[in-house]
PDB file of C-alpha atoms in Angstrom:
ATOM      1  CA  MET A 170     -62.382 -30.024  61.776  1.00 51.00           C
ATOM      2  CA  ALA A 171     -60.068 -32.147  59.658  1.00 55.00           C
ATOM      3  CA  ASN A 172     -59.477 -35.864  60.092  1.00 53.00           C
ATOM      4  CA  LEU A 173     -56.076 -36.950  58.819  1.00 53.00           C
ATOM      5  CA  ASP A 174     -55.198 -40.583  58.268  1.00 51.00           C
ATOM      6  CA  ARG A 175     -51.807 -41.988  59.061  1.00 53.00           C
ATOM      7  CA  GLY A 176     -51.597 -45.712  58.551  1.00 51.00           C
ATOM      8  CA  THR A 177     -54.052 -47.342  60.938  1.00 51.00           C
ATOM      9  CA  LYS A 178     -54.530 -44.172  63.011  1.00 68.00           C
ATOM     10  CA  THR A 179     -56.735 -41.144  62.390  1.00 72.00           C
ATOM     11  CA  PHE A 180     -55.971 -37.808  64.038  1.00 80.00           C
ATOM     12  CA  SER A 181     -58.495 -34.990  64.419  1.00 90.00           C
ATOM     13  CA  LEU A 182     -57.283 -31.428  63.954  1.00 94.00           C
ATOM     14  CA  ILE A 183     -59.335 -28.299  64.559  1.00 94.00           C
ATOM     15  CA  GLU A 184     -58.662 -24.808  63.270  1.00 94.00           C
ATOM     16  CA  LYS A 185     -57.814 -22.089  65.780  1.00 95.00           C
ATOM     17  CA  SER A 186     -56.940 -18.584  64.608  1.00 95.00           C
ATOM     18  CA  GLY A 187     -55.687 -19.885  61.280  1.00 96.00           C
ATOM     19  CA  TRP A 188     -53.689 -22.795  62.738  1.00 97.00           C
ATOM     20  CA  TRP A 189     -54.437 -26.529  62.672  1.00 96.00           C
ATOM     21  CA  VAL A 190     -54.233 -27.910  66.216  1.00 96.00           C
ATOM     22  CA  PRO A 191     -54.818 -31.445  67.569  1.00 95.00           C
ATOM     23  CA  GLU A 192     -58.360 -31.518  68.909  1.00 94.00           C
ATOM     24  CA  ALA A 193     -57.268 -32.711  72.372  1.00 93.00           C
ATOM     25  CA  ASP A 194     -55.267 -29.571  73.164  1.00 95.00           C
ATOM     26  CA  THR A 195     -56.726 -27.060  75.597  1.00 94.00           C
ATOM     27  CA  CYS A 196     -53.720 -24.914  76.558  1.00 93.00           C
ATOM     28  CA  CYS A 197     -50.474 -25.431  74.621  1.00 96.00           C
ATOM     29  CA  PHE A 198     -51.541 -23.465  71.542  1.00 95.00           C
ATOM     30  CA  GLN A 199     -52.043 -20.251  73.517  1.00 95.00           C
ATOM     31  CA  ILE A 200     -48.777 -20.703  75.432  1.00 94.00           C
ATOM     32  CA  VAL A 201     -46.654 -21.291  72.330  1.00 95.00           C
ATOM     33  CA  GLN A 202     -48.214 -18.316  70.539  1.00 95.00           C
ATOM     34  CA  ARG A 203     -47.071 -16.159  73.440  1.00 94.00           C
ATOM     35  CA  GLU A 204     -43.626 -17.685  73.961  1.00 94.00           C
ATOM     36  CA  VAL A 205     -42.560 -17.460  70.308  1.00 96.00           C
ATOM     37  CA  ASN A 206     -42.287 -13.705  70.864  1.00 96.00           C
ATOM     38  CA  ASP A 207     -39.196 -14.441  72.975  1.00 96.00           C
ATOM     39  CA  LEU A 208     -37.319 -14.673  69.671  1.00 97.00           C
ATOM     40  CA  GLN A 209     -37.107 -10.891  69.762  1.00 97.00           C
ATOM     41  CA  GLN A 210     -34.496 -11.313  72.517  1.00 97.00           C
ATOM     42  CA  ILE A 211     -32.776 -14.371  71.021  1.00 98.00           C
ATOM     43  CA  LEU A 212     -32.277 -13.497  67.352  1.00 98.00           C
ATOM     44  CA  PRO A 213     -30.078 -10.414  67.956  1.00 98.00           C
ATOM     45  CA  LEU A 214     -27.480 -12.787  69.481  1.00 98.00           C
ATOM     46  CA  CYS A 215     -27.103 -14.690  66.199  1.00 98.00           C
ATOM     47  CA  LYS A 216     -24.164 -13.651  64.030  1.00 96.00           C
ATOM     48  CA  ASP A 217     -25.616 -15.237  60.912  1.00 98.00           C
ATOM     49  CA  PHE A 218     -28.929 -16.734  59.801  1.00 98.00           C
ATOM     50  CA  ARG A 219     -28.089 -19.746  57.683  1.00 98.00           C
ATOM     51  CA  ARG A 220     -29.675 -22.741  59.457  1.00 98.00           C
ATOM     52  CA  VAL A 221     -31.685 -23.145  62.644  1.00 99.00           C
ATOM     53  CA  VAL A 222     -32.165 -26.596  64.146  1.00 99.00           C
ATOM     54  CA  GLN A 223     -35.397 -26.578  66.138  1.00 98.00           C
ATOM     55  CA  ALA A 224     -37.175 -29.212  68.270  1.00 98.00           C
ATOM     56  CA  GLY A 225     -39.849 -29.988  69.246  1.00 97.00           C
ATOM     57  CA  GLY A 226     -41.577 -28.577  66.259  1.00 98.00           C
ATOM     58  CA  ASN A 227     -44.988 -29.025  67.926  1.00 98.00           C
ATOM     59  CA  ILE A 228     -47.607 -27.726  65.446  1.00 98.00           C
ATOM     60  CA  GLY A 229     -45.205 -25.450  63.564  1.00 98.00           C
ATOM     61  CA  ILE A 230     -45.508 -22.070  65.271  1.00 98.00           C
ATOM     62  CA  TRP A 231     -41.777 -21.763  66.062  1.00 98.00           C
ATOM     63  CA  PRO A 232     -40.583 -23.174  62.711  1.00 98.00           C
ATOM     64  CA  LYS A 233     -42.899 -20.873  60.746  1.00 98.00           C
ATOM     65  CA  ARG A 234     -41.715 -17.807  62.665  1.00 98.00           C
ATOM     66  CA  LEU A 235     -38.057 -18.829  62.282  1.00 98.00           C
ATOM     67  CA  SER A 236     -38.505 -19.297  58.532  1.00 98.00           C
ATOM     68  CA  ASN A 237     -38.796 -15.520  58.236  1.00 98.00           C
ATOM     69  CA  ASP A 238     -35.204 -15.054  59.402  1.00 98.00           C
ATOM     70  CA  PHE A 239     -33.215 -18.182  58.525  1.00 98.00           C
ATOM     71  CA  GLU A 240     -32.292 -19.575  55.141  1.00 98.00           C
ATOM     72  CA  THR A 241     -33.144 -23.095  56.339  1.00 98.00           C
ATOM     73  CA  VAL A 242     -35.262 -24.366  59.223  1.00 98.00           C
ATOM     74  CA  SER A 243     -34.684 -28.010  60.208  1.00 98.00           C
ATOM     75  CA  THR A 244     -37.412 -28.969  62.666  1.00 98.00           C
ATOM     76  CA  PHE A 245     -38.111 -32.248  64.471  1.00 98.00           C
ATOM     77  CA  GLU A 246     -41.340 -33.436  66.082  1.00 98.00           C
ATOM     78  CA  PRO A 247     -41.881 -37.035  67.287  1.00 98.00           C
ATOM     79  CA  ASP A 248     -45.574 -36.989  68.194  1.00 97.00           C
ATOM     80  CA  ALA A 249     -47.698 -38.159  65.261  1.00 95.00           C
ATOM     81  CA  ALA A 250     -50.641 -35.771  65.735  1.00 95.00           C
ATOM     82  CA  ASN A 251     -48.403 -32.767  66.353  1.00 97.00           C
ATOM     83  CA  TYR A 252     -46.301 -33.657  63.327  1.00 96.00           C
ATOM     84  CA  LEU A 253     -49.327 -33.823  61.041  1.00 95.00           C
ATOM     85  CA  ALA A 254     -50.457 -30.415  62.293  1.00 96.00           C
ATOM     86  CA  LEU A 255     -46.926 -29.071  61.761  1.00 97.00           C
ATOM     87  CA  VAL A 256     -46.943 -30.286  58.155  1.00 97.00           C
ATOM     88  CA  GLU A 257     -50.370 -28.754  57.509  1.00 96.00           C
ATOM     89  CA  ASN A 258     -49.388 -25.437  59.103  1.00 98.00           C
ATOM     90  CA  THR A 259     -46.134 -25.088  57.156  1.00 98.00           C
ATOM     91  CA  LYS A 260     -47.334 -26.182  53.716  1.00 97.00           C
ATOM     92  CA  GLY A 261     -45.787 -24.123  50.947  1.00 97.00           C
ATOM     93  CA  ILE A 262     -42.911 -22.787  53.062  1.00 98.00           C
ATOM     94  CA  ASP A 263     -39.975 -24.092  51.066  1.00 98.00           C
ATOM     95  CA  ASN A 264     -37.204 -23.386  53.583  1.00 98.00           C
ATOM     96  CA  ILE A 265     -38.726 -25.589  56.311  1.00 98.00           C
ATOM     97  CA  THR A 266     -37.725 -29.260  56.471  1.00 98.00           C
ATOM     98  CA  ALA A 267     -39.781 -31.219  59.006  1.00 98.00           C
ATOM     99  CA  THR A 268     -38.821 -34.667  60.291  1.00 98.00           C
ATOM    100  CA  ASN A 269     -41.081 -36.961  62.331  1.00 97.00           C
ATOM    101  CA  ALA A 270     -38.397 -37.900  64.865  1.00 98.00           C
ATOM    102  CA  ALA A 271     -36.836 -36.904  68.170  1.00 98.00           C
ATOM    103  CA  LEU A 272     -33.295 -35.687  68.800  1.00 98.00           C
ATOM    104  CA  GLY A 273     -30.998 -37.554  71.185  1.00 98.00           C
ATOM    105  CA  ASP A 274     -27.477 -38.758  71.821  1.00 98.00           C
ATOM    106  CA  CYS A 275     -27.636 -41.897  69.654  1.00 98.00           C
ATOM    107  CA  ALA A 276     -29.740 -43.491  66.950  1.00 98.00           C
ATOM    108  CA  ALA A 277     -32.626 -45.440  68.484  1.00 98.00           C
ATOM    109  CA  ARG A 278     -36.379 -46.014  68.512  1.00 98.00           C
ATOM    110  CA  ALA A 279     -38.753 -44.616  71.124  1.00 98.00           C
ATOM    111  CA  GLY A 280     -42.358 -43.878  72.013  1.00 97.00           C
ATOM    112  CA  ILE A 281     -44.399 -40.970  73.341  1.00 97.00           C
ATOM    113  CA  ASP A 282     -45.776 -40.647  76.873  1.00 97.00           C
ATOM    114  CA  HIS A 283     -48.881 -38.437  76.741  1.00 96.00           C
ATOM    115  CA  ILE A 284     -48.580 -37.464  80.383  1.00 95.00           C
ATOM    116  CA  ASP A 285     -51.146 -34.664  79.969  1.00 95.00           C
ATOM    117  CA  PRO A 286     -53.264 -35.445  76.902  1.00 91.00           C
ATOM    118  CA  GLN A 287     -54.856 -31.992  76.944  1.00 95.00           C
ATOM    119  CA  ASN A 288     -51.441 -30.295  76.666  1.00 97.00           C
ATOM    120  CA  ILE A 289     -49.798 -31.224  73.360  1.00 96.00           C
ATOM    121  CA  GLY A 290     -46.590 -29.558  74.492  1.00 97.00           C
ATOM    122  CA  ALA A 291     -46.096 -31.821  77.513  1.00 97.00           C
ATOM    123  CA  HIS A 292     -45.465 -35.133  75.728  1.00 97.00           C
ATOM    124  CA  GLN A 293     -42.287 -36.916  76.835  1.00 98.00           C
ATOM    125  CA  ILE A 294     -40.098 -39.598  75.323  1.00 98.00           C
ATOM    126  CA  GLN A 295     -40.357 -43.127  76.688  1.00 98.00           C
ATOM    127  CA  GLU A 296     -39.377 -46.617  75.613  1.00 97.00           C
ATOM    128  CA  GLY A 297     -41.215 -47.735  72.506  1.00 98.00           C
ATOM    129  CA  ASN A 298     -41.124 -48.240  68.770  1.00 97.00           C
ATOM    130  CA  GLU A 299     -43.138 -45.324  67.380  1.00 96.00           C
ATOM    131  CA  PHE A 300     -40.442 -43.108  65.850  1.00 97.00           C
ATOM    132  CA  ASP A 301     -36.712 -42.645  65.360  1.00 98.00           C
ATOM    133  CA  ILE A 302     -34.340 -40.830  67.658  1.00 98.00           C
ATOM    134  CA  LEU A 303     -31.675 -39.092  65.567  1.00 98.00           C
ATOM    135  CA  THR A 304     -28.555 -37.102  66.424  1.00 98.00           C
ATOM    136  CA  VAL A 305     -27.913 -33.620  65.094  1.00 98.00           C
ATOM    137  CA  ASP A 306     -24.342 -34.682  64.353  1.00 98.00           C
ATOM    138  CA  SER A 307     -25.539 -37.416  61.993  1.00 98.00           C
ATOM    139  CA  PHE A 308     -26.553 -34.738  59.463  1.00 98.00           C
ATOM    140  CA  GLY A 309     -23.042 -33.297  59.197  1.00 98.00           C
ATOM    141  CA  TRP A 310     -24.250 -29.700  59.127  1.00 98.00           C
ATOM    142  CA  GLU A 311     -21.630 -26.949  59.201  1.00 98.00           C
ATOM    143  CA  ASP A 312     -23.968 -23.955  58.998  1.00 98.00           C
ATOM    144  CA  VAL A 313     -26.032 -24.075  62.209  1.00 98.00           C
ATOM    145  CA  ASP A 314     -26.429 -20.585  63.667  1.00 98.00           C
ATOM    146  CA  LEU A 315     -29.189 -21.323  66.198  1.00 98.00           C
ATOM    147  CA  LEU A 316     -30.058 -24.504  68.087  1.00 98.00           C
ATOM    148  CA  GLN A 317     -33.445 -24.168  69.799  1.00 98.00           C
ATOM    149  CA  LEU A 318     -34.641 -27.112  71.880  1.00 98.00           C
ATOM    150  CA  ASP A 319     -37.821 -27.487  73.905  1.00 98.00           C
ATOM    151  CA  VAL A 320     -38.091 -31.266  74.229  1.00 98.00           C
ATOM    152  CA  GLU A 321     -39.544 -31.854  77.686  1.00 97.00           C
ATOM    153  CA  GLY A 322     -36.517 -33.098  79.589  1.00 97.00           C
ATOM    154  CA  PHE A 323     -34.568 -34.655  76.710  1.00 98.00           C
ATOM    155  CA  GLU A 324     -32.517 -31.514  76.043  1.00 98.00           C
ATOM    156  CA  HIS A 325     -29.330 -32.933  77.585  1.00 98.00           C
ATOM    157  CA  PHE A 326     -29.305 -35.943  75.286  1.00 98.00           C
ATOM    158  CA  ALA A 327     -30.052 -33.834  72.228  1.00 98.00           C
ATOM    159  CA  ILE A 328     -27.078 -31.628  73.130  1.00 98.00           C
ATOM    160  CA  LEU A 329     -24.816 -34.662  73.575  1.00 98.00           C
ATOM    161  CA  GLY A 330     -25.787 -35.749  70.074  1.00 98.00           C
ATOM    162  CA  ALA A 331     -25.024 -32.286  68.724  1.00 98.00           C
ATOM    163  CA  ALA A 332     -21.592 -31.762  70.304  1.00 98.00           C
ATOM    164  CA  GLU A 333     -19.607 -31.992  67.058  1.00 98.00           C
ATOM    165  CA  THR A 334     -22.012 -29.660  65.274  1.00 98.00           C
ATOM    166  CA  ILE A 335     -21.799 -27.182  68.136  1.00 98.00           C
ATOM    167  CA  GLN A 336     -17.999 -27.214  68.024  1.00 98.00           C
ATOM    168  CA  ARG A 337     -17.981 -26.731  64.228  1.00 97.00           C
ATOM    169  CA  SER A 338     -20.653 -24.061  63.931  1.00 98.00           C
ATOM    170  CA  GLY A 339     -20.738 -22.306  67.311  1.00 98.00           C
ATOM    171  CA  PRO A 340     -24.498 -21.627  67.266  1.00 98.00           C
ATOM    172  CA  VAL A 341     -26.487 -19.651  69.773  1.00 98.00           C
ATOM    173  CA  ILE A 342     -28.214 -22.304  71.890  1.00 98.00           C
ATOM    174  CA  CYS A 343     -31.653 -21.932  73.469  1.00 98.00           C
ATOM    175  CA  LEU A 344     -32.783 -24.692  75.840  1.00 98.00           C
ATOM    176  CA  GLU A 345     -35.902 -24.992  77.932  1.00 97.00           C
ATOM    177  CA  LEU A 346     -34.543 -26.178  81.283  1.00 97.00           C
ATOM    178  CA  LYS A 347     -37.176 -26.723  83.961  1.00 96.00           C
ATOM    179  CA  GLY A 348     -36.013 -29.831  85.761  1.00 97.00           C
ATOM    180  CA  LEU A 349     -37.744 -32.397  83.555  1.00 97.00           C
ATOM    181  CA  GLY A 350     -34.433 -34.107  82.820  1.00 97.00           C
ATOM    182  CA  LYS A 351     -34.731 -35.768  86.238  1.00 97.00           C
ATOM    183  CA  ARG A 352     -37.020 -38.316  84.602  1.00 98.00           C
ATOM    184  CA  TYR A 353     -33.992 -39.458  82.600  1.00 98.00           C
ATOM    185  CA  GLY A 354     -31.479 -39.137  85.441  1.00 98.00           C
ATOM    186  CA  VAL A 355     -30.095 -35.715  84.462  1.00 98.00           C
ATOM    187  CA  GLU A 356     -30.076 -32.427  86.373  1.00 98.00           C
ATOM    188  CA  ASP A 357     -30.207 -29.103  84.519  1.00 98.00           C
ATOM    189  CA  GLU A 358     -26.849 -28.177  86.036  1.00 98.00           C
ATOM    190  CA  GLU A 359     -25.228 -31.074  84.163  1.00 98.00           C
ATOM    191  CA  THR A 360     -26.374 -29.628  80.852  1.00 98.00           C
ATOM    192  CA  VAL A 361     -25.053 -26.192  81.768  1.00 98.00           C
ATOM    193  CA  ALA A 362     -21.728 -27.737  82.806  1.00 98.00           C
ATOM    194  CA  PHE A 363     -21.458 -29.762  79.602  1.00 98.00           C
ATOM    195  CA  LEU A 364     -21.939 -26.657  77.480  1.00 98.00           C
ATOM    196  CA  ALA A 365     -19.416 -24.787  79.618  1.00 98.00           C
ATOM    197  CA  GLY A 366     -16.958 -27.510  78.675  1.00 98.00           C
ATOM    198  CA  LEU A 367     -17.618 -26.655  75.032  1.00 98.00           C
ATOM    199  CA  GLY A 368     -16.802 -23.012  75.711  1.00 98.00           C
ATOM    200  CA  TYR A 369     -20.346 -21.713  76.307  1.00 98.00           C
ATOM    201  CA  LYS A 370     -21.735 -19.347  78.923  1.00 98.00           C
ATOM    202  CA  VAL A 371     -25.262 -18.476  80.010  1.00 98.00           C
ATOM    203  CA  THR A 372     -26.094 -15.168  78.344  1.00 98.00           C
ATOM    204  CA  ASN A 373     -29.749 -14.771  79.281  1.00 98.00           C
ATOM    205  CA  ARG A 374     -32.719 -16.485  80.886  1.00 97.00           C
ATOM    206  CA  ILE A 375     -36.154 -15.869  79.396  1.00 96.00           C
ATOM    207  CA  HIS A 376     -38.949 -17.498  81.374  1.00 91.00           C
ATOM    208  CA  ARG A 377     -37.846 -21.163  81.412  1.00 93.00           C
ATOM    209  CA  ASP A 378     -35.456 -20.836  78.470  1.00 97.00           C
ATOM    210  CA  VAL A 379     -31.712 -20.551  79.023  1.00 98.00           C
ATOM    211  CA  ILE A 380     -29.723 -18.855  76.269  1.00 98.00           C
ATOM    212  CA  PHE A 381     -26.089 -19.878  75.728  1.00 98.00           C
ATOM    213  CA  THR A 382     -23.422 -18.208  73.607  1.00 98.00           C
ATOM    214  CA  ARG A 383     -19.747 -18.927  73.168  1.00 97.00           C
ATOM    215  CA  ALA A 384     -17.731 -17.310  75.936  1.00 88.00           C
TER     216      ALA A 384
END
């Protein structure tokens, strides 16, 4: 077990199969290890492998796997314990840039709702002052070839904040859409329709992930 300090808070991580995981987790680690294999169906759709923008970074399983294929991995994780595990798990991988923030449609501050403390992949954004919300467009990237978002219902807002980047780069887009946007007043169909307006079509559905490519 490792205890990592962050300001006035201490987070306990335990090692599982070579990965540092927040001690509270009882299920997410196994699920993410399984679901990352879905990349075998997603990566062949990419025309190039310059930059992937990925959120939530969770403990780093997706970013670490993506670092094998992309020149640059830009990953975002708002939860403090998850972020510390992500940093520990990706140490020494030079093409991963991790940011302790969420992605949305405008710059703001927010907090984390630990709706199921034993599932570190179920945290949702709520009002608060714990971390920044950033937009993808604010980075001005022109080389995004994959946009992969699993952000527990905040996908629609992250896409709104990435519209200019999407139009410039035309990335393959992978979104987990399972109805959680209702918490924020958004139906999954609205996200699909918005991307259709940007010239995208649904190419595949893998479990709860919807894969979009330019029509």
